[in-house]
Amino acid sequence: MNPEVARMIECEREIRRLQAEQLRLIATLDVDEWTAHDIGPALQLCPSNASDRVKWARTLHDVHPTVLDALHAGVISERSAHALVDPTEYYPPELAHRAIAKTLETAAGRSPQQLRRSCQARLQRADPAIHLQRRDAARRSRTVVLFDAQDGLGIVSCSQPIEIAHAIYTKIDRLAAHEPKNGRNLDQIRADVMAGLILEDPKTAGLKPLIQVTVPLTALLGVDERPGTLATGQLIPAPVVRELMSHPGTLFHRLLTDPAGHLVEYTPKLYRPKVGVDRFLRARHQTCVMPCCSHPSRSCDIDHATPWPLGESTATNMAPLDRRHHRYKHATNADVSIDKDGTTTVTTRWGLTYVTTPEPVDEPPF
């Protein structure tokens, strides 16, 4: 291994160890309500940040010591510690500990975003009632907000239930793909399409987007309340999935899973589907297969591990890569291999090897 790369990794491990040690010290020093006022000047933190730091240290030290141990061992970063702990706030302590413990089993090599999604999904699957209550409470706060940005730009932010937000974005993205560029990049085209949809009501506004939802058959039949899963990994409660079924134009796919929740068959129920392998890959891999990447597979390139025509266009030789990682793979001659179950092994030009396994489309919580 390149010595600079090895030293970089060693530095990161040492940073994590020192962060864990500092948090333990803060928890030990927290003896009364005035501790934050002492911590603030010592660490050059404002009162509110110092108070948050003390609270965070006590949470890890007293409530989630296994997370603090993983940080000290260098398995996770402090951002990853937040990703594990923050989603558990509204769940019973016993359930929170089980979800964190199970997620920690596979925490090595995973990004904070991946860990947050995994822990959150376990909680939501284990207690669908709380998930539904939290969703309903959040739904009541949906809003549209205008921010004044710099250089004459404004930002319109719209918060919506996740399935509606994905439908909005998918529609914008689909329309943008068919717009002439005229010197614009794709982000600019999406912004222009959104403005056109709201202000001008173009002819193409009637196109219906496809929102891929994976849902257990038992939930569709009302036998249980196991949630459905959007293509990007977010869970939606079973009642919401059943409600979507009643909407005209809603498209569902049949996805068969094994007992562990991994995808084994994909049957699109669409008019004249293009390439079955393409849709299977995007369904099996929710994100780009590069390590720690969470870019949704729906907007990734489907790339050959062994270049065509030497390599076949099959599920064991193809996987989704976002455009940056697609270019990176070819520019650096990174070696990629794919197993039958979708497990992808990537070896970089630095000689580092990473293994990623597709997230189960309907994973049991524990």
Coordinates of C-alpha atoms in Angstrom, one line a residue:
M1 CA 0.0 0.0 0.0
N2 CA 1.2 3.5 -0.8
P3 CA 2.7 4.9 2.4
E4 CA 0.9 8.2 2.2
V5 CA -2.4 6.3 1.9
A6 CA -1.5 4.1 4.8
R7 CA -0.7 7.2 6.9
M8 CA -3.9 8.9 5.9
I9 CA -5.9 5.9 7.1
E10 CA -3.9 5.7 10.3
C11 CA -4.6 9.4 11.0
E12 CA -8.3 8.9 10.6
R13 CA -8.2 6.0 13.1
E14 CA -6.3 8.2 15.6
I15 CA -8.7 11.0 15.1
R16 CA -11.6 8.7 15.9
R17 CA -9.8 7.3 19.0
L18 CA -9.1 10.8 20.3
Q19 CA -12.7 11.9 19.7
A20 CA -14.0 8.9 21.7
E21 CA -11.5 9.7 24.5
Q22 CA -12.6 13.4 24.5
L23 CA -16.3 12.4 24.7
R24 CA -15.5 10.1 27.7
L25 CA -13.7 12.9 29.4
I26 CA -16.6 15.3 28.9
A27 CA -19.0 12.8 30.3
T28 CA -16.8 12.3 33.3
L29 CA -16.5 16.0 33.9
D30 CA -20.2 16.6 33.7
V31 CA -21.0 16.8 37.4
D32 CA -23.6 19.6 37.4
E33 CA -25.7 22.0 35.3
W34 CA -22.7 24.4 34.9
T35 CA -20.4 21.9 33.1
A36 CA -21.3 23.3 29.6
H37 CA -20.2 26.7 30.8
D38 CA -16.7 25.2 31.6
I39 CA -16.5 23.1 28.5
G40 CA -17.3 26.0 26.1
P41 CA -14.3 28.2 26.7
A42 CA -12.0 25.2 27.1
L43 CA -13.0 23.9 23.6
Q44 CA -13.8 27.3 22.1
L45 CA -17.4 26.5 21.7
C46 CA -20.4 28.9 22.1
P47 CA -22.8 28.1 25.0
S48 CA -25.4 26.2 22.8
N49 CA -22.7 24.1 21.0
A50 CA -21.0 23.4 24.4
S51 CA -24.4 22.2 25.8
D52 CA -25.0 20.0 22.8
R53 CA -21.5 18.5 23.1
V54 CA -22.1 17.6 26.8
K55 CA -25.4 16.1 26.0
W56 CA -24.0 14.1 23.2
A57 CA -21.1 12.8 25.4
R58 CA -23.5 11.7 28.1
T59 CA -25.8 10.0 25.6
L60 CA -22.9 7.9 24.2
H61 CA -21.3 7.3 27.6
D62 CA -24.4 6.4 29.5
V63 CA -26.9 5.1 27.0
H64 CA -24.9 3.8 24.0
P65 CA -21.5 2.7 25.2
T66 CA -21.1 0.2 22.4
V67 CA -21.2 3.0 19.9
L68 CA -18.5 4.9 21.8
D69 CA -16.4 1.7 21.9
A70 CA -16.8 1.4 18.1
L71 CA -15.7 5.0 17.7
H72 CA -12.7 4.4 20.0
A73 CA -11.8 1.3 18.0
G74 CA -11.9 3.3 14.7
V75 CA -14.7 1.2 13.2
I76 CA -17.0 4.2 12.8
S77 CA -16.5 8.0 12.7
E78 CA -18.3 10.4 15.0
R79 CA -20.6 11.3 12.1
S80 CA -21.5 7.6 11.8
A81 CA -22.1 7.5 15.6
H82 CA -24.7 10.3 15.1
A83 CA -26.2 8.3 12.1
L84 CA -26.7 5.3 14.4
V85 CA -28.0 7.1 17.5
D86 CA -30.1 10.0 16.2
P87 CA -32.8 7.9 14.5
T88 CA -33.6 6.1 17.8
E89 CA -34.8 9.2 19.6
Y90 CA -38.5 8.4 19.5
Y91 CA -38.2 4.6 19.9
P92 CA -38.2 2.5 23.1
P93 CA -34.7 2.1 24.5
E94 CA -34.7 -1.7 24.2
L95 CA -35.6 -1.5 20.5
A96 CA -33.1 1.3 20.0
H97 CA -30.3 -0.8 21.4
R98 CA -31.2 -3.9 19.3
A99 CA -31.3 -1.8 16.1
I100 CA -27.9 -0.2 16.9
A101 CA -26.3 -3.5 17.8
K102 CA -27.5 -5.2 14.7
T103 CA -26.3 -2.3 12.5
L104 CA -22.9 -2.2 14.2
E105 CA -22.3 -5.8 13.0
T106 CA -21.8 -4.5 9.5
A107 CA -20.7 -0.9 10.2
A108 CA -17.1 -1.3 9.1
G109 CA -16.5 0.3 5.7
R110 CA -20.0 1.9 5.5
S111 CA -20.7 5.6 5.2
P112 CA -22.8 7.6 7.8
Q113 CA -25.6 7.9 5.3
Q114 CA -25.7 4.1 4.7
L115 CA -25.6 3.4 8.5
R116 CA -28.4 5.9 9.1
R117 CA -30.6 4.4 6.5
S118 CA -29.9 0.8 7.8
C119 CA -30.6 1.6 11.4
Q120 CA -33.7 3.7 10.6
A121 CA -35.1 0.9 8.4
R122 CA -34.7 -1.6 11.2
L123 CA -36.5 0.6 13.6
Q124 CA -39.3 1.3 11.2
R125 CA -39.8 -2.3 10.3
A126 CA -39.6 -3.5 13.9
D127 CA -42.3 -0.9 15.0
P128 CA -44.4 0.2 12.1
A129 CA -46.9 1.9 14.4
I130 CA -44.3 4.4 15.7
H131 CA -43.2 4.9 12.1
L132 CA -46.7 5.7 11.0
Q133 CA -47.3 8.1 13.9
R134 CA -44.1 9.9 13.3
R135 CA -44.9 10.2 9.6
D136 CA -48.4 11.5 10.3
A137 CA -47.0 14.1 12.7
A138 CA -44.3 15.2 10.2
R139 CA -46.9 15.3 7.4
R140 CA -48.8 18.0 9.3
S141 CA -45.7 20.2 9.1
R142 CA -45.4 20.1 5.3
T143 CA -44.8 23.5 3.8
V144 CA -43.3 25.7 1.1
V145 CA -40.6 28.1 2.1
L146 CA -38.8 30.8 0.1
F147 CA -35.2 31.6 0.9
D148 CA -33.3 34.6 -0.5
A149 CA -29.9 33.3 -1.8
Q150 CA -26.9 35.3 -3.0
D151 CA -26.4 36.8 -6.4
G152 CA -30.0 37.3 -7.2
L153 CA -31.2 33.7 -6.7
G154 CA -34.0 32.4 -4.5
I155 CA -34.6 28.9 -3.2
V156 CA -38.1 27.4 -3.0
S157 CA -38.1 24.5 -0.5
C158 CA -41.1 22.2 -0.4
S159 CA -41.5 19.5 2.2
Q160 CA -43.8 16.6 1.4
P161 CA -44.3 13.0 2.4
I162 CA -41.5 10.9 0.9
E163 CA -43.6 9.1 -1.8
I164 CA -44.9 12.5 -3.0
A165 CA -41.5 14.1 -3.0
H166 CA -40.1 11.2 -5.0
A167 CA -43.0 11.4 -7.5
I168 CA -42.3 15.2 -7.9
Y169 CA -38.6 14.7 -8.5
T170 CA -39.1 11.7 -10.8
K171 CA -41.5 13.7 -13.0
I172 CA -39.1 16.6 -13.2
D173 CA -36.2 14.3 -13.9
R174 CA -38.0 12.5 -16.7
L175 CA -39.1 15.7 -18.4
A176 CA -35.6 17.2 -18.1
A177 CA -34.1 14.2 -19.9
H178 CA -36.1 15.0 -23.0
E179 CA -35.5 18.8 -23.0
P180 CA -32.9 20.3 -25.4
K181 CA -29.8 21.4 -23.5
N182 CA -29.3 24.8 -25.2
G183 CA -26.1 25.4 -23.2
R184 CA -27.6 24.2 -19.9
N185 CA -26.5 21.3 -17.6
L186 CA -29.0 18.8 -16.3
D187 CA -29.4 20.6 -12.9
Q188 CA -30.3 23.8 -14.7
I189 CA -32.7 22.0 -17.0
R190 CA -34.5 20.4 -13.9
A191 CA -34.8 23.9 -12.4
D192 CA -36.3 25.3 -15.6
V193 CA -38.7 22.3 -16.0
M194 CA -39.9 22.7 -12.4
A195 CA -40.5 26.4 -13.0
G196 CA -42.3 25.6 -16.2
L197 CA -44.6 23.0 -14.5
I198 CA -45.6 25.5 -11.9
L199 CA -45.9 28.7 -13.9
E200 CA -46.7 27.6 -17.5
D201 CA -48.4 24.1 -17.3
P202 CA -46.6 22.7 -20.3
K203 CA -48.1 19.9 -22.4
T204 CA -45.7 17.4 -21.0
A205 CA -47.0 18.0 -17.4
G206 CA -49.4 15.1 -17.8
L207 CA -46.7 12.4 -17.9
K208 CA -47.0 10.0 -15.0
P209 CA -43.7 9.2 -13.2
L210 CA -42.9 5.6 -12.2
I211 CA -42.2 5.3 -8.4
Q212 CA -40.8 1.8 -7.8
V213 CA -42.2 0.4 -4.6
T214 CA -41.1 -2.9 -3.1
V215 CA -43.7 -4.2 -0.7
P216 CA -44.3 -7.6 1.0
L217 CA -47.3 -9.4 -0.3
T218 CA -48.6 -9.8 3.3
A219 CA -48.7 -6.0 3.7
L220 CA -50.6 -5.6 0.4
L221 CA -53.2 -8.1 1.6
G222 CA -53.4 -6.4 5.1
V223 CA -52.1 -9.5 6.9
D224 CA -49.4 -7.4 8.6
E225 CA -48.0 -3.9 8.6
R226 CA -44.6 -4.4 7.1
P227 CA -43.6 -1.2 5.3
G228 CA -42.8 -0.8 1.6
T229 CA -39.5 0.5 0.3
L230 CA -38.9 3.1 -2.3
A231 CA -36.1 2.4 -4.8
T232 CA -33.8 4.7 -2.9
G233 CA -34.3 2.9 0.3
Q234 CA -36.7 5.0 2.3
L235 CA -39.6 3.1 3.9
I236 CA -43.2 4.1 3.6
P237 CA -45.9 2.6 6.0
A238 CA -48.1 -0.2 4.7
P239 CA -51.3 1.9 4.9
V240 CA -49.7 4.4 2.6
V241 CA -48.7 1.7 0.1
R242 CA -52.3 0.4 0.1
E243 CA -53.5 3.9 -0.4
L244 CA -51.2 4.3 -3.4
M245 CA -52.7 1.2 -4.9
S246 CA -56.0 2.9 -5.3
H247 CA -54.6 5.9 -7.2
P248 CA -55.2 5.8 -11.0
G249 CA -52.0 5.3 -13.0
T250 CA -50.0 3.9 -10.1
L251 CA -47.5 1.3 -11.4
F252 CA -46.3 -1.6 -9.2
H253 CA -43.6 -4.1 -9.9
R254 CA -43.5 -7.7 -8.7
L255 CA -40.3 -8.3 -6.7
L256 CA -39.7 -11.7 -5.2
T257 CA -37.3 -11.9 -2.2
D258 CA -35.7 -14.7 -0.3
P259 CA -36.2 -15.1 3.5
A260 CA -33.4 -12.6 4.2
G261 CA -35.1 -10.0 2.0
H262 CA -32.6 -10.2 -1.0
L263 CA -34.1 -9.8 -4.5
V264 CA -34.2 -13.0 -6.5
E265 CA -36.6 -12.1 -9.3
Y266 CA -37.9 -8.9 -10.8
T267 CA -40.9 -8.8 -13.2
P268 CA -41.9 -5.4 -14.5
K269 CA -45.5 -4.8 -15.2
L270 CA -44.9 -2.1 -17.8
Y271 CA -45.9 -1.6 -21.4
R272 CA -43.1 -2.7 -23.6
P273 CA -40.3 -2.8 -21.0
K274 CA -36.9 -2.0 -22.5
V275 CA -34.2 -4.2 -21.0
G276 CA -35.1 -6.6 -18.2
V277 CA -31.5 -6.8 -17.0
D278 CA -31.3 -3.0 -16.6
R279 CA -34.4 -2.9 -14.4
F280 CA -33.4 -5.9 -12.4
L281 CA -30.0 -4.3 -11.6
R282 CA -31.6 -1.0 -10.6
A283 CA -34.0 -2.9 -8.3
R284 CA -31.4 -5.1 -6.8
H285 CA -28.9 -2.3 -6.2
Q286 CA -30.6 0.6 -4.6
T287 CA -27.5 2.8 -5.0
C288 CA -24.2 3.0 -6.9
V289 CA -22.1 -0.1 -6.0
M290 CA -19.0 1.9 -5.2
P291 CA -18.1 1.8 -1.5
C292 CA -19.8 4.4 0.7
C293 CA -21.8 5.8 -2.3
S294 CA -25.5 6.5 -1.8
H295 CA -26.3 7.9 -5.3
P296 CA -29.7 6.3 -6.3
S297 CA -29.3 3.6 -8.9
R298 CA -32.3 5.0 -10.8
S299 CA -30.0 7.8 -12.2
C300 CA -26.8 5.7 -12.4
D301 CA -25.1 4.3 -15.5
I302 CA -25.2 0.5 -15.9
D303 CA -21.6 -0.4 -16.5
H304 CA -19.8 -3.6 -17.5
A305 CA -17.3 -5.0 -15.0
T306 CA -15.5 -6.7 -17.8
P307 CA -15.9 -4.4 -20.8
W308 CA -18.2 -5.5 -23.7
P309 CA -17.7 -7.5 -25.9
L310 CA -15.3 -9.5 -23.7
G311 CA -17.9 -9.4 -20.9
E312 CA -21.5 -10.2 -21.4
S313 CA -24.5 -7.9 -20.6
T314 CA -25.7 -10.0 -17.7
A315 CA -26.5 -9.4 -14.0
T316 CA -23.1 -11.0 -13.1
N317 CA -21.1 -8.5 -15.2
M318 CA -23.1 -5.3 -14.8
A319 CA -23.9 -2.9 -12.0
P320 CA -25.0 0.7 -11.5
L321 CA -22.3 3.3 -11.2
D322 CA -23.0 7.0 -10.9
R323 CA -21.4 9.2 -13.5
R324 CA -18.5 10.3 -11.3
H325 CA -17.7 6.7 -10.3
H326 CA -18.1 5.5 -13.8
R327 CA -15.5 7.9 -15.1
Y328 CA -13.3 7.2 -12.1
K329 CA -13.4 3.4 -12.8
H330 CA -12.2 3.9 -16.3
A331 CA -9.8 6.7 -15.7
T332 CA -8.0 4.9 -12.9
N333 CA -8.4 1.3 -14.2
A334 CA -10.1 0.2 -11.0
D335 CA -10.8 -3.5 -11.1
V336 CA -14.5 -4.5 -10.5
S337 CA -15.9 -8.0 -10.2
I338 CA -19.5 -9.0 -9.5
D339 CA -20.7 -12.2 -7.8
K340 CA -24.0 -13.9 -8.7
D341 CA -25.8 -12.4 -5.7
G342 CA -24.6 -8.9 -6.7
T343 CA -21.7 -8.6 -4.2
T344 CA -19.3 -6.2 -5.9
T345 CA -15.5 -6.2 -5.2
V346 CA -13.6 -3.1 -6.2
T347 CA -9.8 -2.8 -6.1
T348 CA -8.5 0.7 -6.6
R349 CA -5.2 1.9 -8.1
W350 CA -3.9 2.3 -4.5
G351 CA -4.3 -1.4 -4.0
L352 CA -7.2 -1.0 -1.6
T353 CA -10.0 -3.6 -1.9
Y354 CA -13.7 -2.9 -1.0
V355 CA -16.6 -5.2 -1.0
T356 CA -20.2 -4.0 -1.2
T357 CA -23.3 -6.2 -1.0
P358 CA -26.7 -5.1 -2.2
E359 CA -29.0 -4.0 0.6
P360 CA -31.9 -6.5 0.9
V361 CA -35.1 -5.0 -0.6
D362 CA -37.2 -6.3 2.3
E363 CA -34.7 -7.0 5.2
P364 CA -36.0 -8.3 8.5
P365 CA -35.2 -5.8 11.3
F366 CA -33.1 -8.2 13.3

